[in-house]
Amino acid sequence: MQIATWNVNSLKVRLPQVIDWLQTSNCDILALQELKQDNDNFPLKELNELGFHCAFNGQKTYNGVALISKHPIHNITMDIPNYTDVQKRVISATINDIRIICAYVVNGESVGSDKYSYKLEWLNQFHNYIETTLEKNEKLVVLGDFNIAPNDIDVYDPLAFAEQILCSTPERMAWNNFITLGLHDSFRLFNQEPRQYSWWDYRNFAFKRKLGVRIDHILISEEVRQLALKCEIDITPRRNERPSDHTPVVITLK
DNA sequence: ATGGTTGTGCGACAA
């Protein structure tokens, strides 16, 4: 059983790549972020015809998240309950007895900006939502674009990124608060190497120059950790024509 | 590099 996360930066543009990747990877559950389209435009018919179940929470132009699954999707929850947020960033559901939370965390633009304040408040609300969910679901996977590089090893130039967006102490504290809940950074359970990135800026040939950041993550509860066989970043889609700036991260469970 | 590129949607804004 494979579960993956991928920020596609426009599902409209990336749909052929998503379908191609679903078929070549043989992934069971794919969590998408940054659909950048409203629900009326979600390619439901096309994905259904290929045998996938879908749940989606989109909006025009920005944000938007979805779950695409070979298995039926149950108990779908949109957004963070009891937190008023017009931006569509979260969708949760149960698939094969595993509770899945797919998130597109606020980017935050730059430290000290209004968007940064929103990011920190959003992360606090998200933490509370995960905590509540964990009380009711032993098998939990929280995955998506976290827009946080947890440690200096996750950044190509730690000095340049020090206390900047994606790497600031308050953001990393928010990440550590997820870990304190008992969740594991599944990628680092299996790989301690540097230069393991999930996002590369479109500008300055960042991908070719291997200047990336690891900001897309799969957090797993202890009960899921017992099932985990591996977690890998698949950089092949980043080599596509007209790629997303992010690439998929995939966990394999027993 | 206070630049650079991509996406939405057609001018800015977001990332």
CSV table of C-alpha atoms (C1' of nucleotides) in Angstrom, one decimal:
chain,number,residue,atom,x,y,z
A,1,MET,CA,0.0,0.0,0.0
A,2,GLN,CA,1.5,3.3,-1.1
A,3,ILE,CA,0.4,6.8,0.0
A,4,ALA,CA,1.8,9.9,-1.6
A,5,THR,CA,1.6,13.7,-1.5
A,6,TRP,CA,2.2,16.1,-4.4
A,7,ASN,CA,1.8,19.8,-4.7
A,8,VAL,CA,0.8,20.0,-8.4
A,9,ASN,CA,0.6,23.8,-8.7
A,10,SER,CA,-2.5,23.8,-11.0
A,11,LEU,CA,-4.3,20.5,-11.5
A,12,LYS,CA,-5.6,21.8,-14.8
A,13,VAL,CA,-2.0,22.0,-16.2
A,14,ARG,CA,-0.7,18.9,-14.4
A,15,LEU,CA,-3.6,16.5,-14.9
A,16,PRO,CA,-1.8,14.5,-17.6
A,17,GLN,CA,1.2,14.2,-15.4
A,18,VAL,CA,-0.9,13.2,-12.4
A,19,ILE,CA,-2.6,10.4,-14.4
A,20,ASP,CA,0.7,9.2,-15.8
A,21,TRP,CA,2.3,9.2,-12.4
A,22,LEU,CA,-0.7,7.4,-10.8
A,23,GLN,CA,-0.4,4.7,-13.4
A,24,THR,CA,3.4,4.2,-13.4
A,25,SER,CA,3.8,4.5,-9.6
A,26,ASN,CA,0.8,2.2,-8.9
A,27,CYS,CA,0.1,4.5,-5.9
A,28,ASP,CA,-3.0,3.7,-3.8
A,29,ILE,CA,-3.7,7.1,-2.3
A,30,LEU,CA,-2.5,10.4,-3.7
A,31,ALA,CA,-3.0,13.6,-1.7
A,32,LEU,CA,-2.8,16.8,-3.9
A,33,GLN,CA,-2.3,20.4,-3.0
A,34,GLU,CA,-2.6,23.7,-5.0
A,35,LEU,CA,-5.3,22.6,-7.4
A,36,LYS,CA,-5.9,26.2,-8.3
A,37,GLN,CA,-9.4,25.4,-9.5
A,38,ASP,CA,-12.9,25.4,-8.2
A,39,ASN,CA,-14.8,22.2,-7.5
A,40,ASP,CA,-16.9,22.5,-10.7
A,41,ASN,CA,-13.7,22.1,-12.8
A,42,PHE,CA,-12.3,19.1,-10.9
A,43,PRO,CA,-11.7,16.2,-13.4
A,44,LEU,CA,-14.0,13.8,-11.5
A,45,LYS,CA,-15.3,12.0,-14.5
A,46,GLU,CA,-11.9,11.4,-16.0
A,47,LEU,CA,-10.5,10.0,-12.8
A,48,ASN,CA,-13.6,7.9,-12.0
A,49,GLU,CA,-13.3,6.3,-15.5
A,50,LEU,CA,-9.7,5.3,-14.6
A,51,GLY,CA,-11.1,3.6,-11.4
A,52,PHE,CA,-10.2,6.2,-8.8
A,53,HIS,CA,-12.3,7.6,-6.0
A,54,CYS,CA,-12.0,11.3,-5.4
A,55,ALA,CA,-12.6,13.8,-2.7
A,56,PHE,CA,-11.8,17.5,-3.2
A,57,ASN,CA,-11.9,20.9,-1.6
A,58,GLY,CA,-11.1,23.5,-4.2
A,59,GLN,CA,-11.5,27.2,-4.9
A,60,LYS,CA,-10.9,29.5,-7.8
A,61,THR,CA,-7.3,30.6,-8.6
A,62,TYR,CA,-5.6,29.7,-5.3
A,63,ASN,CA,-5.1,26.8,-2.9
A,64,GLY,CA,-7.3,23.7,-3.1
A,65,VAL,CA,-6.6,20.1,-2.0
A,66,ALA,CA,-7.8,16.6,-3.0
A,67,LEU,CA,-7.6,12.9,-2.3
A,68,ILE,CA,-7.4,10.4,-5.2
A,69,SER,CA,-7.7,6.8,-4.2
A,70,LYS,CA,-8.0,3.3,-5.6
A,71,HIS,CA,-10.0,2.4,-2.4
A,72,PRO,CA,-13.3,3.9,-1.3
A,73,ILE,CA,-13.1,7.2,0.6
A,74,HIS,CA,-15.1,7.5,3.9
A,75,ASN,CA,-16.0,10.2,6.4
A,76,ILE,CA,-14.7,13.2,4.4
A,77,THR,CA,-14.1,16.4,6.4
A,78,MET,CA,-13.4,19.7,4.8
A,79,ASP,CA,-11.1,22.4,6.2
A,80,ILE,CA,-10.1,22.7,9.9
A,81,PRO,CA,-13.3,22.3,11.9
A,82,ASN,CA,-14.2,25.3,14.1
A,83,TYR,CA,-11.6,27.5,12.4
A,84,THR,CA,-13.0,30.1,10.0
A,85,ASP,CA,-10.7,30.2,7.0
A,86,VAL,CA,-11.9,31.2,3.5
A,87,GLN,CA,-8.8,29.5,2.0
A,88,LYS,CA,-9.3,25.8,1.1
A,89,ARG,CA,-6.2,24.1,2.5
A,90,VAL,CA,-7.4,20.9,4.2
A,91,ILE,CA,-9.3,17.7,3.4
A,92,SER,CA,-9.5,14.7,5.6
A,93,ALA,CA,-10.9,11.2,5.1
A,94,THR,CA,-10.7,7.6,6.1
A,95,ILE,CA,-9.4,5.1,3.6
A,96,ASN,CA,-8.7,1.4,4.5
A,97,ASP,CA,-9.0,2.2,8.2
A,98,ILE,CA,-6.3,4.9,8.0
A,99,ARG,CA,-7.3,8.5,8.8
A,100,ILE,CA,-5.7,10.8,6.3
A,101,ILE,CA,-5.3,14.6,6.6
A,102,CYS,CA,-4.1,16.3,3.5
A,103,ALA,CA,-2.9,19.9,4.0
A,104,TYR,CA,-1.6,22.8,2.1
A,105,VAL,CA,0.0,24.9,4.8
A,106,VAL,CA,0.2,28.7,4.4
A,107,ASN,CA,3.4,29.8,2.6
A,108,GLY,CA,3.9,32.9,4.8
A,109,GLU,CA,5.8,35.0,2.2
A,110,SER,CA,8.4,36.5,4.5
A,111,VAL,CA,9.1,36.5,8.2
A,112,GLY,CA,7.2,39.4,9.9
A,113,SER,CA,4.6,39.8,7.1
A,114,ASP,CA,0.8,39.6,7.6
A,115,LYS,CA,0.9,36.3,5.7
A,116,TYR,CA,3.5,35.1,8.2
A,117,SER,CA,1.3,35.9,11.1
A,118,TYR,CA,-1.5,34.1,9.4
A,119,LYS,CA,0.8,31.1,8.9
A,120,LEU,CA,1.7,30.8,12.5
A,121,GLU,CA,-2.0,31.1,13.6
A,122,TRP,CA,-3.0,28.6,11.0
A,123,LEU,CA,-0.3,26.2,12.2
A,124,ASN,CA,-1.6,26.5,15.7
A,125,GLN,CA,-5.1,25.7,14.6
A,126,PHE,CA,-3.8,22.8,12.5
A,127,HIS,CA,-1.9,21.4,15.5
A,128,ASN,CA,-5.1,21.4,17.6
A,129,TYR,CA,-7.0,19.7,14.8
A,130,ILE,CA,-4.3,17.0,14.5
A,131,GLU,CA,-4.3,16.5,18.3
A,132,THR,CA,-8.1,16.0,18.3
A,133,THR,CA,-8.0,13.7,15.4
A,134,LEU,CA,-5.2,11.6,16.9
A,135,GLU,CA,-7.4,11.1,20.1
A,136,LYS,CA,-10.0,9.4,17.9
A,137,ASN,CA,-7.7,7.7,15.3
A,138,GLU,CA,-4.7,5.5,16.2
A,139,LYS,CA,-3.8,5.1,12.5
A,140,LEU,CA,-3.2,8.6,11.3
A,141,VAL,CA,-1.3,10.0,8.3
A,142,VAL,CA,-0.8,13.8,8.0
A,143,LEU,CA,0.7,14.7,4.6
A,144,GLY,CA,1.1,17.6,2.3
A,145,ASP,CA,3.0,20.8,1.6
A,146,PHE,CA,4.0,22.0,5.0
A,147,ASN,CA,6.0,24.9,3.8
A,148,ILE,CA,8.5,24.2,6.6
A,149,ALA,CA,12.0,22.8,6.3
A,150,PRO,CA,12.3,21.0,9.6
A,151,ASN,CA,16.1,21.1,9.9
A,152,ASP,CA,19.1,22.7,8.3
A,153,ILE,CA,19.8,19.4,6.6
A,154,ASP,CA,16.6,19.9,4.6
A,155,VAL,CA,17.9,23.1,2.9
A,156,TYR,CA,20.6,23.6,0.2
A,157,ASP,CA,22.0,26.7,1.9
A,158,PRO,CA,21.2,26.8,5.7
A,159,LEU,CA,23.1,30.0,6.3
A,160,ALA,CA,21.2,31.9,3.6
A,161,PHE,CA,17.9,30.5,4.9
A,162,ALA,CA,18.6,31.1,8.6
A,163,GLU,CA,15.5,32.6,10.2
A,164,GLN,CA,14.0,33.2,6.8
A,165,ILE,CA,10.6,31.9,5.6
A,166,LEU,CA,10.4,28.0,5.7
A,167,CYS,CA,13.1,27.9,8.3
A,168,SER,CA,12.4,30.4,11.0
A,169,THR,CA,12.4,29.3,14.6
A,170,PRO,CA,8.6,29.8,15.1
A,171,GLU,CA,7.9,27.7,12.1
A,172,ARG,CA,10.3,24.9,13.2
A,173,MET,CA,8.7,25.1,16.7
A,174,ALA,CA,5.3,24.5,15.1
A,175,TRP,CA,6.8,21.5,13.3
A,176,ASN,CA,8.3,20.2,16.6
A,177,ASN,CA,4.9,20.5,18.2
A,178,PHE,CA,3.6,18.0,15.6
A,179,ILE,CA,6.4,15.7,16.5
A,180,THR,CA,5.6,16.1,20.2
A,181,LEU,CA,2.1,14.8,19.5
A,182,GLY,CA,3.7,11.5,18.7
A,183,LEU,CA,4.0,11.8,15.0
A,184,HIS,CA,7.0,10.7,13.0
A,185,ASP,CA,8.7,12.4,10.0
A,186,SER,CA,8.5,9.2,7.9
A,187,PHE,CA,11.1,10.3,5.4
A,188,ARG,CA,13.7,10.7,8.1
A,189,LEU,CA,12.9,7.3,9.6
A,190,PHE,CA,14.5,5.8,6.5
A,191,ASN,CA,16.9,8.4,5.1
A,192,GLN,CA,19.3,10.6,7.0
A,193,GLU,CA,21.2,11.9,3.9
A,194,PRO,CA,21.5,15.6,3.1
A,195,ARG,CA,20.4,17.1,-0.3
A,196,GLN,CA,17.0,15.3,-0.2
A,197,TYR,CA,14.5,17.9,-1.5
A,198,SER,CA,10.9,18.0,-2.6
A,199,TRP,CA,10.7,21.5,-4.0
A,200,TRP,CA,12.9,23.6,-6.3
A,201,ASP,CA,12.3,27.2,-7.3
A,202,TYR,CA,11.4,27.6,-11.0
A,203,ARG,CA,13.9,30.4,-11.2
A,204,ASN,CA,17.7,30.3,-11.6
A,205,PHE,CA,17.8,26.7,-12.8
A,206,ALA,CA,17.4,25.6,-9.2
A,207,PHE,CA,16.5,22.0,-10.1
A,208,LYS,CA,19.4,21.6,-12.4
A,209,ARG,CA,21.7,23.0,-9.8
A,210,LYS,CA,20.2,20.8,-7.1
A,211,LEU,CA,19.2,23.8,-5.0
A,212,GLY,CA,16.1,22.6,-3.3
A,213,VAL,CA,14.3,22.4,0.0
A,214,ARG,CA,12.4,19.5,1.7
A,215,ILE,CA,9.0,21.0,2.6
A,216,ASP,CA,6.6,18.3,1.6
A,217,HIS,CA,6.1,15.7,4.3
A,218,ILE,CA,4.3,12.6,5.5
A,219,LEU,CA,3.8,12.5,9.2
A,220,ILE,CA,2.7,9.2,10.7
A,221,SER,CA,1.3,8.0,14.0
A,222,GLU,CA,3.1,5.3,16.0
A,223,GLU,CA,0.5,2.7,14.8
A,224,VAL,CA,1.3,3.6,11.2
A,225,ARG,CA,5.0,3.6,11.8
A,226,GLN,CA,4.7,-0.1,12.7
A,227,LEU,CA,3.5,-0.7,9.2
A,228,ALA,CA,6.0,1.6,7.4
A,229,LEU,CA,8.4,-0.1,5.0
A,230,LYS,CA,10.0,2.9,3.3
A,231,CYS,CA,9.5,6.6,2.4
A,232,GLU,CA,11.0,8.1,-0.7
A,233,ILE,CA,11.0,11.3,-2.7
A,234,ASP,CA,10.3,10.6,-6.4
A,235,ILE,CA,12.1,13.3,-8.4
A,236,THR,CA,11.2,12.0,-11.8
A,237,PRO,CA,8.1,14.2,-12.3
A,238,ARG,CA,10.2,17.3,-11.7
A,239,ARG,CA,12.1,16.4,-14.9
A,240,ASN,CA,8.8,16.5,-16.9
A,241,GLU,CA,8.0,19.2,-19.5
A,242,ARG,CA,6.1,21.9,-17.7
A,243,PRO,CA,6.7,20.4,-14.3
A,244,SER,CA,5.2,21.4,-10.9
A,245,ASP,CA,7.9,23.0,-8.8
A,246,HIS,CA,7.2,20.2,-6.2
A,247,THR,CA,7.7,16.5,-6.6
A,248,PRO,CA,5.9,13.5,-5.0
A,249,VAL,CA,6.8,12.0,-1.6
A,250,VAL,CA,5.7,8.4,-1.2
A,251,ILE,CA,5.3,6.1,1.8
A,252,THR,CA,5.0,2.3,1.5
A,253,LEU,CA,3.1,0.4,4.2
A,254,LYS,CA,2.8,-3.3,4.8
B,1,DA,C1',20.7,39.7,-7.6
B,2,DT,C1',15.0,44.5,-4.2
B,3,DG,C1',16.4,39.6,-9.8
B,4,DG,C1',14.7,35.5,-11.5
B,5,DT,C1',9.9,31.8,-13.3
B,6,DT,C1',5.3,29.9,-13.4
B,7,DG,C1',0.2,30.0,-12.7
B,8,DT,C1',-4.2,32.4,-12.9
B,9,DG,C1',-6.5,35.1,-16.1
B,10,DC,C1',-5.6,39.5,-18.6
B,11,DG,C1',-3.3,43.1,-14.3
B,12,DA,C1',-1.7,42.0,-10.3
B,13,DC,C1',-0.8,38.8,-7.0
B,14,DA,C1',0.9,34.4,-5.0
B,15,DA,C1',4.5,31.2,-4.6
